[in-house]
Amino acid sequence: MSIRKRTFLALSAAALIASTSMTSLVQAQDRAVVIYTAHKSSIVDTLLPVFEQETGLKAEVVKLGSGDIAKRVQAEAGAPAADVIWSISGSQLTELKDLLEPYTPPEFDQVDPQFIKDDAWTPYTAVVYVLAVNTDLQPLDTAPKTWAELADPKWAGQIASARADGSGSAMQQLQTVLTVFGDEGWAKYAEIAKNFVFTDSSGAVPRFVADGETSMGLTLEDNALEYVQGGAPIAIVHLTDGTAATPDGVALVKGGPNPEGGKAFIDWAMSKSTQEKLAMDIGRRSVRLDVEGPAGTPNLADLTLVNVKPLSDFGGAEAVLAEWRTAIGE
């Protein structure tokens, strides 16, 4: 083949790629990016306008609990309606991996390797699970500092928790107990659960604690931090027999109606500027190596972190939920 012909073919291929990319971009802009998220409303309301302003794309958000998102994506598998799943636990995304399209965003080399669990989804933030304590009702020096202490019957009716069948964070807390206590995990969780007051979401837990409906609550660090910064009488305890710091994720739904828009959303969510906003304004810990943690939080290296076992180690999500209902007496 002559040099002239090879050059012509190379230029034609480059033009085709450029044309295809431009067409994909136009298609992405012509329709909204459909996003299923378990983020609380305040985070969605803060971040989505920034996404739309910075990318020129429009977003349609469906806000559900993590468990409901998983069920909906499974139900829609034959005709996916969502482009992106945004902020549900990594273990739940791994359960959905057959319905996800692997995608690697730019600067993925800046993601902390400890949070990379499966190529079907991208770690989005490092979620730390804590005990929030109302110090007006329960002095911090005599508050429980371990999972084991939470099982003491004297805390009956004093610990707020979301339900594991509706909250990804509650499921992660359950997995943490099962990991920490091994063969005794289910028995220990059942003891702790006797002291629970269930809320409709993990975001409601610190509100219960701040309002004095319970003296303590198991929740996400950023949820509790929001109330601390707002002046509520809340202290944050990182449990010393095992604090979980696990990734929630962002993922592209396989066969979604606007895949290019979905990729653009993931690119934006994982960018340094968005991750810095998550840490500085929202209190979430970034998974990026080049973004510092939220102000006033301890270094992860100073905590007793537990490598939470995946749901598959306990028989999968449905088996875990069946056992969980037995453990809480349902």
PDB file of N, CA, C and O in Angstrom, residues 223-275:
ATOM      1  N   ASN A 223     -23.155  12.816  57.630  1.00  0.00           N
ATOM      2  CA  ASN A 223     -24.464  13.173  58.173  1.00  0.00           C
ATOM      3  C   ASN A 223     -24.331  13.751  59.574  1.00  0.00           C
ATOM      4  O   ASN A 223     -24.957  14.765  59.911  1.00  0.00           O
ATOM      5  N   ALA A 224     -23.525  13.100  60.417  1.00  0.00           N
ATOM      6  CA  ALA A 224     -23.322  13.587  61.781  1.00  0.00           C
ATOM      7  C   ALA A 224     -22.557  14.897  61.782  1.00  0.00           C
ATOM      8  O   ALA A 224     -22.872  15.818  62.556  1.00  0.00           O
ATOM      9  N   LEU A 225     -21.563  15.011  60.907  1.00  0.00           N
ATOM     10  CA  LEU A 225     -20.727  16.216  60.852  1.00  0.00           C
ATOM     11  C   LEU A 225     -21.557  17.447  60.500  1.00  0.00           C
ATOM     12  O   LEU A 225     -21.316  18.546  61.016  1.00  0.00           O
ATOM     13  N   GLU A 226     -22.555  17.265  59.652  1.00  0.00           N
ATOM     14  CA  GLU A 226     -23.433  18.384  59.282  1.00  0.00           C
ATOM     15  C   GLU A 226     -24.124  18.964  60.513  1.00  0.00           C
ATOM     16  O   GLU A 226     -24.246  20.190  60.655  1.00  0.00           O
ATOM     17  N   TYR A 227     -24.571  18.094  61.419  1.00  0.00           N
ATOM     18  CA  TYR A 227     -25.230  18.570  62.641  1.00  0.00           C
ATOM     19  C   TYR A 227     -24.234  19.172  63.624  1.00  0.00           C
ATOM     20  O   TYR A 227     -24.546  20.165  64.303  1.00  0.00           O
ATOM     21  N   VAL A 228     -23.038  18.604  63.706  1.00  0.00           N
ATOM     22  CA  VAL A 228     -22.000  19.174  64.568  1.00  0.00           C
ATOM     23  C   VAL A 228     -21.680  20.600  64.126  1.00  0.00           C
ATOM     24  O   VAL A 228     -21.635  21.534  64.937  1.00  0.00           O
ATOM     25  N   GLN A 229     -21.494  20.770  62.819  1.00  0.00           N
ATOM     26  CA  GLN A 229     -21.164  22.096  62.296  1.00  0.00           C
ATOM     27  C   GLN A 229     -22.333  23.065  62.429  1.00  0.00           C
ATOM     28  O   GLN A 229     -22.125  24.283  62.485  1.00  0.00           O
ATOM     29  N   GLY A 230     -23.549  22.523  62.514  1.00  0.00           N
ATOM     30  CA  GLY A 230     -24.727  23.366  62.693  1.00  0.00           C
ATOM     31  C   GLY A 230     -24.994  23.730  64.140  1.00  0.00           C
ATOM     32  O   GLY A 230     -25.966  24.435  64.427  1.00  0.00           O
ATOM     33  N   GLY A 231     -24.147  23.258  65.054  1.00  0.00           N
ATOM     34  CA  GLY A 231     -24.284  23.633  66.461  1.00  0.00           C
ATOM     35  C   GLY A 231     -25.079  22.676  67.318  1.00  0.00           C
ATOM     36  O   GLY A 231     -25.342  22.972  68.493  1.00  0.00           O
ATOM     37  N   ALA A 232     -25.471  21.530  66.786  1.00  0.00           N
ATOM     38  CA  ALA A 232     -26.208  20.548  67.586  1.00  0.00           C
ATOM     39  C   ALA A 232     -25.278  19.934  68.633  1.00  0.00           C
ATOM     40  O   ALA A 232     -24.067  19.839  68.418  1.00  0.00           O
ATOM     41  N   PRO A 233     -25.832  19.480  69.767  1.00  0.00           N
ATOM     42  CA  PRO A 233     -24.997  18.892  70.821  1.00  0.00           C
ATOM     43  C   PRO A 233     -24.607  17.456  70.499  1.00  0.00           C
ATOM     44  O   PRO A 233     -24.944  16.502  71.223  1.00  0.00           O
ATOM     45  N   ILE A 234     -23.910  17.276  69.400  1.00  0.00           N
ATOM     46  CA  ILE A 234     -23.556  15.945  68.920  1.00  0.00           C
ATOM     47  C   ILE A 234     -22.042  15.784  68.889  1.00  0.00           C
ATOM     48  O   ILE A 234     -21.317  16.663  68.410  1.00  0.00           O
ATOM     49  N   ALA A 235     -21.571  14.647  69.388  1.00  0.00           N
ATOM     50  CA  ALA A 235     -20.171  14.245  69.259  1.00  0.00           C
ATOM     51  C   ALA A 235     -20.123  12.989  68.394  1.00  0.00           C
ATOM     52  O   ALA A 235     -21.081  12.198  68.362  1.00  0.00           O
ATOM     53  N   ILE A 236     -19.020  12.811  67.692  1.00  0.00           N
ATOM     54  CA  ILE A 236     -18.865  11.683  66.779  1.00  0.00           C
ATOM     55  C   ILE A 236     -17.876  10.680  67.362  1.00  0.00           C
ATOM     56  O   ILE A 236     -16.769  11.034  67.757  1.00  0.00           O
ATOM     57  N   VAL A 237     -18.306   9.414  67.442  1.00  0.00           N
ATOM     58  CA  VAL A 237     -17.461   8.332  67.948  1.00  0.00           C
ATOM     59  C   VAL A 237     -17.139   7.380  66.801  1.00  0.00           C
ATOM     60  O   VAL A 237     -18.047   6.878  66.131  1.00  0.00           O
ATOM     61  N   HIS A 238     -15.843   7.147  66.590  1.00  0.00           N
ATOM     62  CA  HIS A 238     -15.398   6.131  65.639  1.00  0.00           C
ATOM     63  C   HIS A 238     -15.127   4.868  66.462  1.00  0.00           C
ATOM     64  O   HIS A 238     -14.199   4.853  67.283  1.00  0.00           O
ATOM     65  N   LEU A 239     -15.935   3.850  66.282  1.00  0.00           N
ATOM     66  CA  LEU A 239     -15.902   2.672  67.152  1.00  0.00           C
ATOM     67  C   LEU A 239     -14.551   1.956  67.065  1.00  0.00           C
ATOM     68  O   LEU A 239     -14.056   1.665  65.965  1.00  0.00           O
ATOM     69  N   THR A 240     -13.976   1.685  68.223  1.00  0.00           N
ATOM     70  CA  THR A 240     -12.579   1.250  68.270  1.00  0.00           C
ATOM     71  C   THR A 240     -12.378  -0.230  67.978  1.00  0.00           C
ATOM     72  O   THR A 240     -11.242  -0.671  67.772  1.00  0.00           O
ATOM     73  N   ASP A 241     -13.457  -1.027  67.969  1.00  0.00           N
ATOM     74  CA  ASP A 241     -13.272  -2.432  67.591  1.00  0.00           C
ATOM     75  C   ASP A 241     -13.574  -2.658  66.114  1.00  0.00           C
ATOM     76  O   ASP A 241     -13.602  -3.792  65.653  1.00  0.00           O
ATOM     77  N   GLY A 242     -13.754  -1.585  65.368  1.00  0.00           N
ATOM     78  CA  GLY A 242     -13.913  -1.724  63.927  1.00  0.00           C
ATOM     79  C   GLY A 242     -14.715  -0.604  63.311  1.00  0.00           C
ATOM     80  O   GLY A 242     -15.942  -0.598  63.397  1.00  0.00           O
ATOM     81  N   THR A 243     -14.031   0.370  62.736  1.00  0.00           N
ATOM     82  CA  THR A 243     -14.696   1.436  61.980  1.00  0.00           C
ATOM     83  C   THR A 243     -14.616   1.097  60.502  1.00  0.00           C
ATOM     84  O   THR A 243     -13.542   0.775  59.992  1.00  0.00           O
ATOM     85  N   ALA A 244     -15.748   1.144  59.837  1.00  0.00           N
ATOM     86  CA  ALA A 244     -15.783   0.855  58.401  1.00  0.00           C
ATOM     87  C   ALA A 244     -15.582   2.137  57.609  1.00  0.00           C
ATOM     88  O   ALA A 244     -16.170   3.171  57.922  1.00  0.00           O
ATOM     89  N   ALA A 245     -14.730   2.070  56.617  1.00  0.00           N
ATOM     90  CA  ALA A 245     -14.563   3.150  55.641  1.00  0.00           C
ATOM     91  C   ALA A 245     -14.638   2.486  54.276  1.00  0.00           C
ATOM     92  O   ALA A 245     -13.643   1.954  53.776  1.00  0.00           O
ATOM     93  N   THR A 246     -15.818   2.479  53.710  1.00  0.00           N
ATOM     94  CA  THR A 246     -16.053   1.728  52.478  1.00  0.00           C
ATOM     95  C   THR A 246     -16.484   2.665  51.362  1.00  0.00           C
ATOM     96  O   THR A 246     -17.065   3.721  51.605  1.00  0.00           O
ATOM     97  N   PRO A 247     -16.201   2.297  50.117  1.00  0.00           N
ATOM     98  CA  PRO A 247     -16.595   3.171  49.016  1.00  0.00           C
ATOM     99  C   PRO A 247     -18.067   3.011  48.651  1.00  0.00           C
ATOM    100  O   PRO A 247     -18.591   1.895  48.603  1.00  0.00           O
ATOM    101  N   ASP A 248     -18.739   4.154  48.459  1.00  0.00           N
ATOM    102  CA  ASP A 248     -19.956   4.086  47.671  1.00  0.00           C
ATOM    103  C   ASP A 248     -19.499   4.326  46.236  1.00  0.00           C
ATOM    104  O   ASP A 248     -18.343   4.652  45.986  1.00  0.00           O
ATOM    105  N   GLY A 249     -20.377   4.137  45.296  1.00  0.00           N
ATOM    106  CA  GLY A 249     -19.908   4.177  43.921  1.00  0.00           C
ATOM    107  C   GLY A 249     -20.816   4.924  42.981  1.00  0.00           C
ATOM    108  O   GLY A 249     -21.949   5.294  43.304  1.00  0.00           O
ATOM    109  N   VAL A 250     -20.270   5.155  41.794  1.00  0.00           N
ATOM    110  CA  VAL A 250     -21.028   5.713  40.682  1.00  0.00           C
ATOM    111  C   VAL A 250     -20.819   4.760  39.510  1.00  0.00           C
ATOM    112  O   VAL A 250     -19.711   4.251  39.304  1.00  0.00           O
ATOM    113  N   ALA A 251     -21.884   4.475  38.771  1.00  0.00           N
ATOM    114  CA  ALA A 251     -21.781   3.436  37.752  1.00  0.00           C
ATOM    115  C   ALA A 251     -22.666   3.748  36.552  1.00  0.00           C
ATOM    116  O   ALA A 251     -23.729   4.364  36.684  1.00  0.00           O
ATOM    117  N   LEU A 252     -22.215   3.279  35.407  1.00  0.00           N
ATOM    118  CA  LEU A 252     -22.956   3.422  34.154  1.00  0.00           C
ATOM    119  C   LEU A 252     -23.874   2.222  33.987  1.00  0.00           C
ATOM    120  O   LEU A 252     -23.438   1.070  34.089  1.00  0.00           O
ATOM    121  N   VAL A 253     -25.163   2.479  33.774  1.00  0.00           N
ATOM    122  CA  VAL A 253     -26.126   1.406  33.574  1.00  0.00           C
ATOM    123  C   VAL A 253     -25.999   0.872  32.153  1.00  0.00           C
ATOM    124  O   VAL A 253     -26.020   1.646  31.187  1.00  0.00           O
ATOM    125  N   LYS A 254     -25.861  -0.420  32.021  1.00  0.00           N
ATOM    126  CA  LYS A 254     -25.715  -1.038  30.701  1.00  0.00           C
ATOM    127  C   LYS A 254     -26.995  -0.843  29.886  1.00  0.00           C
ATOM    128  O   LYS A 254     -28.092  -1.140  30.353  1.00  0.00           O
ATOM    129  N   GLY A 255     -26.833  -0.298  28.677  1.00  0.00           N
ATOM    130  CA  GLY A 255     -27.983  -0.117  27.796  1.00  0.00           C
ATOM    131  C   GLY A 255     -28.846   1.075  28.137  1.00  0.00           C
ATOM    132  O   GLY A 255     -29.976   1.181  27.640  1.00  0.00           O
ATOM    133  N   GLY A 256     -28.344   1.995  28.971  1.00  0.00           N
ATOM    134  CA  GLY A 256     -29.101   3.186  29.319  1.00  0.00           C
ATOM    135  C   GLY A 256     -29.366   4.067  28.102  1.00  0.00           C
ATOM    136  O   GLY A 256     -28.662   3.976  27.091  1.00  0.00           O
ATOM    137  N   PRO A 257     -30.373   4.934  28.164  1.00  0.00           N
ATOM    138  CA  PRO A 257     -30.771   5.723  26.992  1.00  0.00           C
ATOM    139  C   PRO A 257     -29.765   6.789  26.577  1.00  0.00           C
ATOM    140  O   PRO A 257     -29.760   7.216  25.433  1.00  0.00           O
ATOM    141  N   ASN A 258     -28.896   7.236  27.476  1.00  0.00           N
ATOM    142  CA  ASN A 258     -27.948   8.312  27.159  1.00  0.00           C
ATOM    143  C   ASN A 258     -26.571   7.972  27.724  1.00  0.00           C
ATOM    144  O   ASN A 258     -26.104   8.599  28.675  1.00  0.00           O
ATOM    145  N   PRO A 259     -25.892   6.992  27.125  1.00  0.00           N
ATOM    146  CA  PRO A 259     -24.615   6.549  27.688  1.00  0.00           C
ATOM    147  C   PRO A 259     -23.537   7.630  27.678  1.00  0.00           C
ATOM    148  O   PRO A 259     -22.729   7.703  28.611  1.00  0.00           O
ATOM    149  N   GLU A 260     -23.519   8.473  26.644  1.00  0.00           N
ATOM    150  CA  GLU A 260     -22.493   9.524  26.612  1.00  0.00           C
ATOM    151  C   GLU A 260     -22.738  10.553  27.712  1.00  0.00           C
ATOM    152  O   GLU A 260     -21.797  11.055  28.336  1.00  0.00           O
ATOM    153  N   GLY A 261     -24.006  10.866  27.961  1.00  0.00           N
ATOM    154  CA  GLY A 261     -24.324  11.753  29.070  1.00  0.00           C
ATOM    155  C   GLY A 261     -23.960  11.126  30.404  1.00  0.00           C
ATOM    156  O   GLY A 261     -23.475  11.804  31.315  1.00  0.00           O
ATOM    157  N   GLY A 262     -24.189   9.810  30.514  1.00  0.00           N
ATOM    158  CA  GLY A 262     -23.818   9.100  31.729  1.00  0.00           C
ATOM    159  C   GLY A 262     -22.324   9.147  31.978  1.00  0.00           C
ATOM    160  O   GLY A 262     -21.864   9.366  33.108  1.00  0.00           O
ATOM    161  N   LYS A 263     -21.531   8.952  30.928  1.00  0.00           N
ATOM    162  CA  LYS A 263     -20.076   9.030  31.069  1.00  0.00           C
ATOM    163  C   LYS A 263     -19.646  10.440  31.463  1.00  0.00           C
ATOM    164  O   LYS A 263     -18.736  10.612  32.295  1.00  0.00           O
ATOM    165  N   ALA A 264     -20.287  11.441  30.880  1.00  0.00           N
ATOM    166  CA  ALA A 264     -19.950  12.828  31.223  1.00  0.00           C
ATOM    167  C   ALA A 264     -20.246  13.101  32.696  1.00  0.00           C
ATOM    168  O   ALA A 264     -19.496  13.820  33.372  1.00  0.00           O
ATOM    169  N   PHE A 265     -21.335  12.514  33.205  1.00  0.00           N
ATOM    170  CA  PHE A 265     -21.657  12.704  34.621  1.00  0.00           C
ATOM    171  C   PHE A 265     -20.597  12.056  35.504  1.00  0.00           C
ATOM    172  O   PHE A 265     -20.143  12.644  36.501  1.00  0.00           O
ATOM    173  N   ILE A 266     -20.174  10.848  35.160  1.00  0.00           N
ATOM    174  CA  ILE A 266     -19.151  10.164  35.952  1.00  0.00           C
ATOM    175  C   ILE A 266     -17.840  10.935  35.904  1.00  0.00           C
ATOM    176  O   ILE A 266     -17.160  11.098  36.936  1.00  0.00           O
ATOM    177  N   ASP A 267     -17.471  11.431  34.719  1.00  0.00           N
ATOM    178  CA  ASP A 267     -16.256  12.251  34.601  1.00  0.00           C
ATOM    179  C   ASP A 267     -16.319  13.446  35.542  1.00  0.00           C
ATOM    180  O   ASP A 267     -15.349  13.774  36.237  1.00  0.00           O
ATOM    181  N   TRP A 268     -17.471  14.101  35.563  1.00  0.00           N
ATOM    182  CA  TRP A 268     -17.645  15.281  36.419  1.00  0.00           C
ATOM    183  C   TRP A 268     -17.595  14.897  37.895  1.00  0.00           C
ATOM    184  O   TRP A 268     -16.944  15.557  38.707  1.00  0.00           O
ATOM    185  N   ALA A 269     -18.282  13.821  38.265  1.00  0.00           N
ATOM    186  CA  ALA A 269     -18.336  13.406  39.667  1.00  0.00           C
ATOM    187  C   ALA A 269     -16.966  13.046  40.212  1.00  0.00           C
ATOM    188  O   ALA A 269     -16.686  13.253  41.396  1.00  0.00           O
ATOM    189  N   MET A 270     -16.088  12.538  39.344  1.00  0.00           N
ATOM    190  CA  MET A 270     -14.776  12.091  39.792  1.00  0.00           C
ATOM    191  C   MET A 270     -13.688  13.145  39.600  1.00  0.00           C
ATOM    192  O   MET A 270     -12.531  12.902  39.956  1.00  0.00           O
ATOM    193  N   SER A 271     -14.039  14.300  39.048  1.00  0.00           N
ATOM    194  CA  SER A 271     -13.047  15.351  38.834  1.00  0.00           C
ATOM    195  C   SER A 271     -12.550  15.894  40.169  1.00  0.00           C
ATOM    196  O   SER A 271     -13.238  15.823  41.197  1.00  0.00           O
ATOM    197  N   LYS A 272     -11.358  16.454  40.163  1.00  0.00           N
ATOM    198  CA  LYS A 272     -10.783  16.973  41.408  1.00  0.00           C
ATOM    199  C   LYS A 272     -11.646  18.086  41.986  1.00  0.00           C
ATOM    200  O   LYS A 272     -11.862  18.148  43.209  1.00  0.00           O
ATOM    201  N   SER A 273     -12.187  18.958  41.157  1.00  0.00           N
ATOM    202  CA  SER A 273     -12.974  20.082  41.658  1.00  0.00           C
ATOM    203  C   SER A 273     -14.255  19.598  42.345  1.00  0.00           C
ATOM    204  O   SER A 273     -14.639  20.111  43.401  1.00  0.00           O
ATOM    205  N   THR A 274     -14.925  18.591  41.762  1.00  0.00           N
ATOM    206  CA  THR A 274     -16.136  18.063  42.396  1.00  0.00           C
ATOM    207  C   THR A 274     -15.794  17.339  43.686  1.00  0.00           C
ATOM    208  O   THR A 274     -16.487  17.480  44.706  1.00  0.00           O
ATOM    209  N   GLN A 275     -14.718  16.567  43.671  1.00  0.00           N
ATOM    210  CA  GLN A 275     -14.314  15.835  44.870  1.00  0.00           C
ATOM    211  C   GLN A 275     -13.900  16.791  45.995  1.00  0.00           C
ATOM    212  O   GLN A 275     -14.162  16.533  47.174  1.00  0.00           O
TER     213      GLN A 275
END
